[in-house]
GROMACS .gro file of C-alpha atoms in nm:
model
  331
    1MET     CA    1  20.045  20.972  -0.094
    2ILE     CA    2  20.116  21.277   0.123
    3VAL     CA    3  20.205  21.159   0.473
    4ASP     CA    4  20.257  21.501   0.632
    5CYS     CA    5  20.272  21.866   0.531
    6ALA     CA    6  20.371  22.139   0.774
    7VAL     CA    7  20.500  22.493   0.792
    8TYR     CA    8  20.779  22.566   1.040
    9ARG     CA    9  20.870  22.907   1.173
   10ASP     CA   10  21.140  22.976   1.435
   11GLY     CA   11  21.172  22.604   1.502
   12HIS     CA   12  20.801  22.550   1.572
   13ARG     CA   13  20.524  22.396   1.371
   14VAL     CA   14  20.252  22.646   1.278
   15GLU     CA   15  19.921  22.627   1.101
   16GLY     CA   16  19.950  22.718   0.737
   17PRO     CA   17  19.742  22.725   0.419
   18GLU     CA   18  19.650  22.389   0.268
   19ASP     CA   19  19.768  22.495  -0.077
   20PHE     CA   20  20.136  22.424  -0.134
   21SER     CA   21  20.204  22.746  -0.319
   22ASP     CA   22  20.036  22.966  -0.057
   23ALA     CA   23  20.215  22.780   0.224
   24LEU     CA   24  20.551  22.828   0.052
   25ASP     CA   25  20.493  23.200  -0.003
   26GLU     CA   26  20.386  23.247   0.357
   27ALA     CA   27  20.682  23.049   0.491
   28ARG     CA   28  20.932  23.245   0.283
   29ALA     CA   29  20.779  23.576   0.386
   30ALA     CA   30  20.806  23.481   0.755
   31GLY     CA   31  21.153  23.331   0.728
   32GLY     CA   32  21.030  22.973   0.774
   33PHE     CA   33  21.001  22.673   0.549
   34VAL     CA   34  20.759  22.404   0.434
   35TRP     CA   35  20.826  22.033   0.480
   36ILE     CA   36  20.618  21.790   0.276
   37GLY     CA   37  20.657  21.414   0.324
   38LEU     CA   38  20.535  21.166   0.063
   39HIS     CA   39  20.534  20.785   0.058
   40GLU     CA   40  20.554  20.612  -0.281
   41PRO     CA   41  20.354  20.882  -0.463
   42THR     CA   42  20.196  20.820  -0.800
   43GLU     CA   43  20.297  21.029  -1.098
   44LYS     CA   44  19.974  21.225  -1.076
   45GLU     CA   45  20.016  21.294  -0.704
   46PHE     CA   46  20.375  21.406  -0.739
   47ASP     CA   47  20.315  21.615  -1.050
   48HIS     CA   48  20.131  21.880  -0.849
   49VAL     CA   49  20.411  21.900  -0.593
   50ALA     CA   50  20.676  21.917  -0.867
   51ARG     CA   51  20.500  22.208  -1.039
   52GLU     CA   52  20.446  22.407  -0.719
   53PHE     CA   53  20.807  22.377  -0.608
   54ALA     CA   54  20.962  22.392  -0.957
   55LEU     CA   55  21.145  22.062  -0.912
   56HIS     CA   56  21.376  21.953  -1.192
   57PRO     CA   57  21.214  21.692  -1.421
   58LEU     CA   58  21.516  21.459  -1.409
   59ALA     CA   59  21.507  21.454  -1.029
   60VAL     CA   60  21.130  21.402  -1.037
   61GLU     CA   61  21.177  21.104  -1.265
   62ASP     CA   62  21.433  20.953  -1.027
   63ALA     CA   63  21.205  21.011  -0.729
   64LEU     CA   64  20.915  20.834  -0.897
   65LYS     CA   65  21.104  20.535  -1.035
   66ALA     CA   66  21.323  20.481  -0.726
   67HIS     CA   67  21.597  20.214  -0.738
   68GLN     CA   68  21.863  20.485  -0.729
   69ARG     CA   69  22.212  20.485  -0.583
   70PRO     CA   70  22.286  20.734  -0.304
   71LYS     CA   71  22.384  21.057  -0.473
   72LEU     CA   72  22.378  21.437  -0.461
   73GLU     CA   73  22.257  21.645  -0.755
   74VAL     CA   74  22.256  22.025  -0.770
   75TYR     CA   75  21.998  22.199  -0.989
   76ASP     CA   76  21.916  22.567  -1.039
   77ASP     CA   77  21.624  22.582  -0.798
   78SER     CA   78  21.683  22.285  -0.569
   79LEU     CA   79  21.915  22.023  -0.429
   80PHE     CA   80  21.838  21.652  -0.476
   81LEU     CA   81  21.979  21.380  -0.250
   82VAL     CA   82  21.915  21.007  -0.235
   83PHE     CA   83  21.962  20.800   0.080
   84LYS     CA   84  21.921  20.423   0.113
   85PRO     CA   85  21.822  20.337   0.471
   86VAL     CA   86  21.861  19.969   0.557
   87VAL     CA   87  21.658  19.739   0.779
   88TYR     CA   88  21.785  19.426   0.952
   89GLU     CA   89  21.533  19.144   1.003
   90PRO     CA   90  21.641  18.940   1.309
   91LYS     CA   91  21.409  18.648   1.231
   92SER     CA   92  21.543  18.592   0.880
   93ASP     CA   93  21.887  18.752   0.931
   94GLU     CA   94  21.834  18.953   0.614
   95VAL     CA   95  21.919  19.310   0.518
   96SER     CA   96  21.673  19.504   0.307
   97SER     CA   97  21.694  19.863   0.189
   98GLY     CA   98  21.448  20.140   0.120
   99GLU     CA   99  21.499  20.480  -0.036
  100VAL     CA  100  21.455  20.839   0.079
  101MET     CA  101  21.475  21.120  -0.175
  102VAL     CA  102  21.517  21.473  -0.043
  103PHE     CA  103  21.446  21.789  -0.242
  104LEU     CA  104  21.593  22.095  -0.072
  105GLY     CA  105  21.531  22.449  -0.190
  106ASP     CA  106  21.465  22.803  -0.085
  107GLY     CA  107  21.216  22.765   0.198
  108PHE     CA  108  21.106  22.408   0.136
  109VAL     CA  109  21.191  22.042   0.191
  110VAL     CA  110  21.020  21.762   0.003
  111THR     CA  111  21.092  21.405   0.111
  112VAL     CA  112  20.985  21.103  -0.092
  113ARG     CA  113  21.004  20.764   0.074
  114HIS     CA  114  21.002  20.423  -0.097
  115GLY     CA  115  20.979  20.099   0.098
  116GLU     CA  116  20.879  20.029   0.456
  117GLY     CA  117  21.234  20.046   0.586
  118ALA     CA  118  21.274  20.423   0.583
  119PRO     CA  119  21.022  20.588   0.817
  120LEU     CA  120  21.072  20.962   0.866
  121ALA     CA  121  20.810  21.017   1.136
  122ALA     CA  122  21.073  20.964   1.407
  123VAL     CA  123  21.303  21.217   1.240
  124ARG     CA  124  21.023  21.474   1.224
  125ARG     CA  125  20.933  21.416   1.591
  126ARG     CA  126  21.297  21.451   1.693
  127LEU     CA  127  21.329  21.783   1.513
  128GLU     CA  128  21.002  21.914   1.650
  129ASP     CA  129  21.130  21.830   2.000
  130GLU     CA  130  21.445  22.036   1.930
  131PRO     CA  131  21.324  22.379   1.818
  132GLU     CA  132  21.675  22.526   1.827
  133LEU     CA  133  21.791  22.275   1.569
  134LEU     CA  134  21.476  22.299   1.359
  135ALA     CA  135  21.514  22.678   1.352
  136LYS     CA  136  21.819  22.629   1.129
  137GLY     CA  137  21.580  22.567   0.841
  138PRO     CA  138  21.582  22.302   0.567
  139THR     CA  139  21.950  22.227   0.634
  140ALA     CA  140  21.851  22.091   0.976
  141VAL     CA  141  21.606  21.850   0.813
  142LEU     CA  142  21.872  21.727   0.571
  143TYR     CA  143  22.119  21.680   0.856
  144ALA     CA  144  21.866  21.492   1.071
  145ILE     CA  145  21.779  21.252   0.787
  146ALA     CA  146  22.146  21.187   0.711
  147ASP     CA  147  22.229  21.140   1.078
  148ALA     CA  148  21.940  20.899   1.141
  149THR     CA  149  22.025  20.698   0.830
  150VAL     CA  150  22.394  20.659   0.914
  151ASP     CA  151  22.330  20.589   1.283
  152HIS     CA  152  22.105  20.302   1.180
  153TYR     CA  153  22.385  20.176   0.956
  154LEU     CA  154  22.596  20.140   1.269
  155ASP     CA  155  22.324  19.930   1.434
  156VAL     CA  156  22.295  19.705   1.130
  157ALA     CA  157  22.674  19.664   1.114
  158THR     CA  158  22.671  19.550   1.478
  159GLU     CA  159  22.397  19.294   1.404
  160LEU     CA  160  22.591  19.162   1.104
  161GLN     CA  161  22.905  19.133   1.317
  162THR     CA  162  22.709  18.916   1.563
  163ASP     CA  163  22.583  18.698   1.276
  164LEU     CA  164  22.937  18.664   1.145
  165GLU     CA  165  23.061  18.541   1.483
  166GLU     CA  166  22.784  18.279   1.487
  167LEU     CA  167  22.881  18.175   1.135
  168GLU     CA  168  23.245  18.143   1.239
  169THR     CA  169  23.143  17.920   1.530
  170GLU     CA  170  22.942  17.700   1.296
  171VAL     CA  171  23.218  17.669   1.038
  172PHE     CA  172  23.497  17.592   1.283
  173SER     CA  173  23.297  17.360   1.508
  174PRO     CA  174  23.392  16.989   1.492
  175ASP     CA  175  23.075  16.892   1.306
  176GLY     CA  176  22.920  17.217   1.182
  177GLY     CA  177  23.174  17.285   0.911
  178GLY     CA  178  23.072  16.972   0.727
  179SER     CA  179  22.704  17.060   0.711
  180ARG     CA  180  22.555  17.080   0.364
  181ASN     CA  181  22.390  17.413   0.452
  182THR     CA  182  22.711  17.581   0.567
  183ALA     CA  183  22.825  17.693   0.221
  184SER     CA  184  22.474  17.819   0.146
  185SER     CA  185  22.471  18.016   0.473
  186ILE     CA  186  22.807  18.177   0.390
  187TYR     CA  187  22.686  18.271   0.043
  188GLN     CA  188  22.362  18.420   0.176
  189PHE     CA  189  22.557  18.619   0.435
  190LYS     CA  190  22.784  18.756   0.162
  191ARG     CA  191  22.475  18.869  -0.029
  192GLN     CA  192  22.354  19.058   0.280
  193ILE     CA  193  22.690  19.236   0.301
  194LEU     CA  194  22.665  19.326  -0.069
  195GLU     CA  195  22.318  19.471  -0.014
  196PHE     CA  196  22.453  19.671   0.279
  197ARG     CA  197  22.753  19.792   0.077
  198ARG     CA  198  22.524  19.920  -0.200
  199ALA     CA  199  22.361  20.149   0.054
  200THR     CA  200  22.668  20.271   0.243
  201GLY     CA  201  22.945  20.290  -0.018
  202PRO     CA  202  22.801  20.545  -0.267
  203LEU     CA  203  22.689  20.777   0.015
  204GLY     CA  204  23.048  20.875   0.092
  205PRO     CA  205  23.105  21.134  -0.185
  206PRO     CA  206  22.776  21.323  -0.121
  207LEU     CA  207  22.848  21.350   0.251
  208THR     CA  208  23.208  21.448   0.181
  209ARG     CA  209  23.082  21.728  -0.039
  210LEU     CA  210  22.831  21.844   0.222
  211ALA     CA  211  23.100  21.830   0.489
  212GLY     CA  212  23.347  22.022   0.273
  213THR     CA  213  23.633  21.789   0.372
  214SER     CA  214  23.788  21.746   0.026
  215ALA     CA  215  24.011  22.004  -0.138
  216SER     CA  216  23.777  22.034  -0.436
  217SER     CA  217  23.463  22.075  -0.222
  218SER     CA  218  23.289  22.406  -0.268
  219GLY     CA  219  22.981  22.539  -0.097
  220VAL     CA  220  22.664  22.345  -0.171
  221PRO     CA  221  22.369  22.571  -0.253
  222PHE     CA  222  22.066  22.573  -0.021
  223VAL     CA  223  22.284  22.426   0.260
  224ASN     CA  224  22.399  22.647   0.544
  225GLU     CA  225  22.779  22.670   0.556
  226LYS     CA  226  22.770  22.656   0.936
  227ALA     CA  227  22.630  22.302   0.912
  228ARG     CA  228  22.954  22.161   0.772
  229PRO     CA  229  23.086  22.040   1.111
  230PHE     CA  230  22.764  21.844   1.163
  231PHE     CA  231  22.792  21.678   0.824
  232ARG     CA  232  23.158  21.601   0.899
  233ASP     CA  233  23.043  21.415   1.209
  234VAL     CA  234  22.794  21.214   1.002
  235ASN     CA  235  23.064  21.148   0.743
  236ASP     CA  236  23.298  21.018   1.015
  237HIS     CA  237  23.029  20.775   1.128
  238LEU     CA  238  22.978  20.663   0.768
  239THR     CA  239  23.353  20.603   0.735
  240ARG     CA  240  23.335  20.375   1.039
  241VAL     CA  241  23.046  20.189   0.880
  242ASN     CA  242  23.228  20.146   0.549
  243ASP     CA  243  23.539  20.020   0.730
  244SER     CA  244  23.321  19.772   0.918
  245VAL     CA  245  23.159  19.656   0.594
  246GLU     CA  246  23.500  19.607   0.433
  247GLY     CA  247  23.613  19.404   0.734
  248LEU     CA  248  23.298  19.190   0.726
  249ASP     CA  249  23.342  19.123   0.356
  250ARG     CA  250  23.706  19.017   0.398
  251LEU     CA  251  23.623  18.796   0.695
  252VAL     CA  252  23.336  18.619   0.523
  253THR     CA  253  23.562  18.556   0.222
  254ASP     CA  254  23.823  18.408   0.454
  255ILE     CA  255  23.557  18.196   0.623
  256LEU     CA  256  23.444  18.063   0.285
  257SER     CA  257  23.805  17.977   0.194
  258ALA     CA  258  23.852  17.806   0.530
  259HIS     CA  259  23.530  17.610   0.483
  260LEU     CA  260  23.637  17.492   0.137
  261ALA     CA  261  23.977  17.395   0.277
  262GLN     CA  262  23.807  17.200   0.556
  263MET     CA  263  23.589  17.020   0.303
  264SER     CA  264  23.897  16.933   0.097
  265VAL     CA  265  24.076  16.798   0.404
  266ARG     CA  266  23.772  16.590   0.499
  267GLN     CA  267  23.750  16.450   0.148
  268ASN     CA  268  24.119  16.358   0.160
  269ASP     CA  269  24.065  16.189   0.496
  270ASP     CA  270  23.772  15.995   0.355
  271MET     CA  271  23.975  15.888   0.052
  272ARG     CA  272  24.261  15.770   0.272
  273LYS     CA  273  24.023  15.567   0.485
  274ILE     CA  274  23.862  15.414   0.178
  275SER     CA  275  24.205  15.335   0.033
  276ALA     CA  276  24.320  15.177   0.362
  277TRP     CA  277  24.015  14.952   0.387
  278ALA     CA  278  24.046  14.863   0.018
  279ALA     CA  279  24.411  14.761   0.074
  280MET     CA  280  24.312  14.548   0.372
  281ALA     CA  281  24.037  14.382   0.169
  282ALA     CA  282  24.279  14.316  -0.119
  283ILE     CA  283  24.507  14.086   0.089
  284PRO     CA  284  24.258  13.800   0.153
  285THR     CA  285  24.111  13.850  -0.193
  286MET     CA  286  24.452  13.803  -0.355
  287ILE     CA  287  24.541  13.495  -0.146
  288ALA     CA  288  24.199  13.337  -0.202
  289GLY     CA  289  24.232  13.411  -0.574
  290ILE     CA  290  24.568  13.231  -0.592
  291TYR     CA  291  24.435  12.916  -0.430
  292GLY     CA  292  24.116  12.932  -0.631
  293MET     CA  293  24.291  12.877  -0.964
  294ASN     CA  294  24.254  12.495  -0.937
  295PHE     CA  295  24.608  12.411  -1.052
  296GLU     CA  296  24.699  12.044  -0.998
  297HIS     CA  297  25.065  12.100  -0.902
  298MET     CA  298  25.025  12.304  -0.581
  299PRO     CA  299  25.198  12.082  -0.321
  300GLU     CA  300  25.089  12.291  -0.018
  301LEU     CA  301  24.729  12.199  -0.086
  302ARG     CA  302  24.798  11.848   0.038
  303TRP     CA  303  24.952  11.956   0.368
  304VAL     CA  304  24.751  11.901   0.682
  305TRP     CA  305  24.813  12.254   0.815
  306SER     CA  306  24.764  12.434   0.482
  307TYR     CA  307  24.426  12.581   0.564
  308PRO     CA  308  24.515  12.705   0.917
  309ALA     CA  309  24.845  12.843   0.783
  310VAL     CA  310  24.675  13.042   0.507
  311ILE     CA  311  24.412  13.178   0.749
  312ALA     CA  312  24.685  13.273   0.997
  313LEU     CA  313  24.884  13.444   0.719
  314MET     CA  314  24.578  13.645   0.618
  315ALA     CA  315  24.511  13.747   0.977
  316LEU     CA  316  24.875  13.846   1.033
  317LEU     CA  317  24.890  14.060   0.721
  318GLU     CA  318  24.559  14.226   0.812
  319VAL     CA  319  24.685  14.311   1.160
  320LEU     CA  320  25.010  14.451   1.021
  321LEU     CA  321  24.825  14.669   0.767
  322PHE     CA  322  24.575  14.786   1.026
  323ARG     CA  323  24.850  14.892   1.267
  324THR     CA  324  25.044  15.063   0.989
  325PHE     CA  325  24.744  15.263   0.870
  326LYS     CA  326  24.637  15.344   1.224
  327ARG     CA  327  24.983  15.475   1.310
  328ARG     CA  328  24.983  15.700   1.004
  329GLY     CA  329  24.635  15.834   1.082
  330TRP     CA  330  24.461  15.675   0.786
  331LEU     CA  331  24.212  15.493   1.007
   0.00000   0.00000   0.00000
């Protein structure tokens, strides 16, 4: 459905015709632009918009189906960008992603949002509160969306860093590392990082191209060349995010390895304890087995002190084994 449709002239929102085509013609004639925002439109709803703004059919198909990687596509009459904003749920400690598709052309911006995690109302309000920035035209809208998306990445990276520290405390605590749920928690956390990486990683090349920081970067049509420093700033923030994601991924892998090593050490300790107790139990069992064979020619059986001597021998051997194992840390 259409969430908002507005005509902007000299950085201010103005009343315009309800028809898309008339609004676009009026905006172009006055040096302004039209910004239409849609949320999960149906094919029928979006078909009218696509015809009025001459959007490329391949980009329209991507916008309708969603589930796209962040990317930048240049067509004859428009520019098509995909962003994947992310949302962090504190209650469940989960990261979920939405999608924002941006069509940028001569005098118009069309944004298509999928998912609840990518609201653009705040971006629109911010721009409307800054007329000088909004006066830059559609490029300002693209910059504001990119900036808001990447800034939120930084917030999510901070939240994940806090969760990682809590996970480290759990793994390396005296008792927490042996919990049955610890390995599951580490695995779930790694999945959250993977979901985050899918949103942040592929966005690098499009922002690099918009910023013009690579040697092969040329001017991007429909984007003001003077906006390159602003996109470079956003790209720098994204680089920080990607470095943070890489660090989180390496740390969680190290934590998993440390947890598995701890489990192996605990299993070895348990086996040593079991072996020590089994050895201590084998001494009286062996002695009792010898004297339980009922042979007739066992002279010590007729001695008066045979029974106390055998019991004392068993006790002495048990004490010696216990002290030996205790000294070696087996018990």
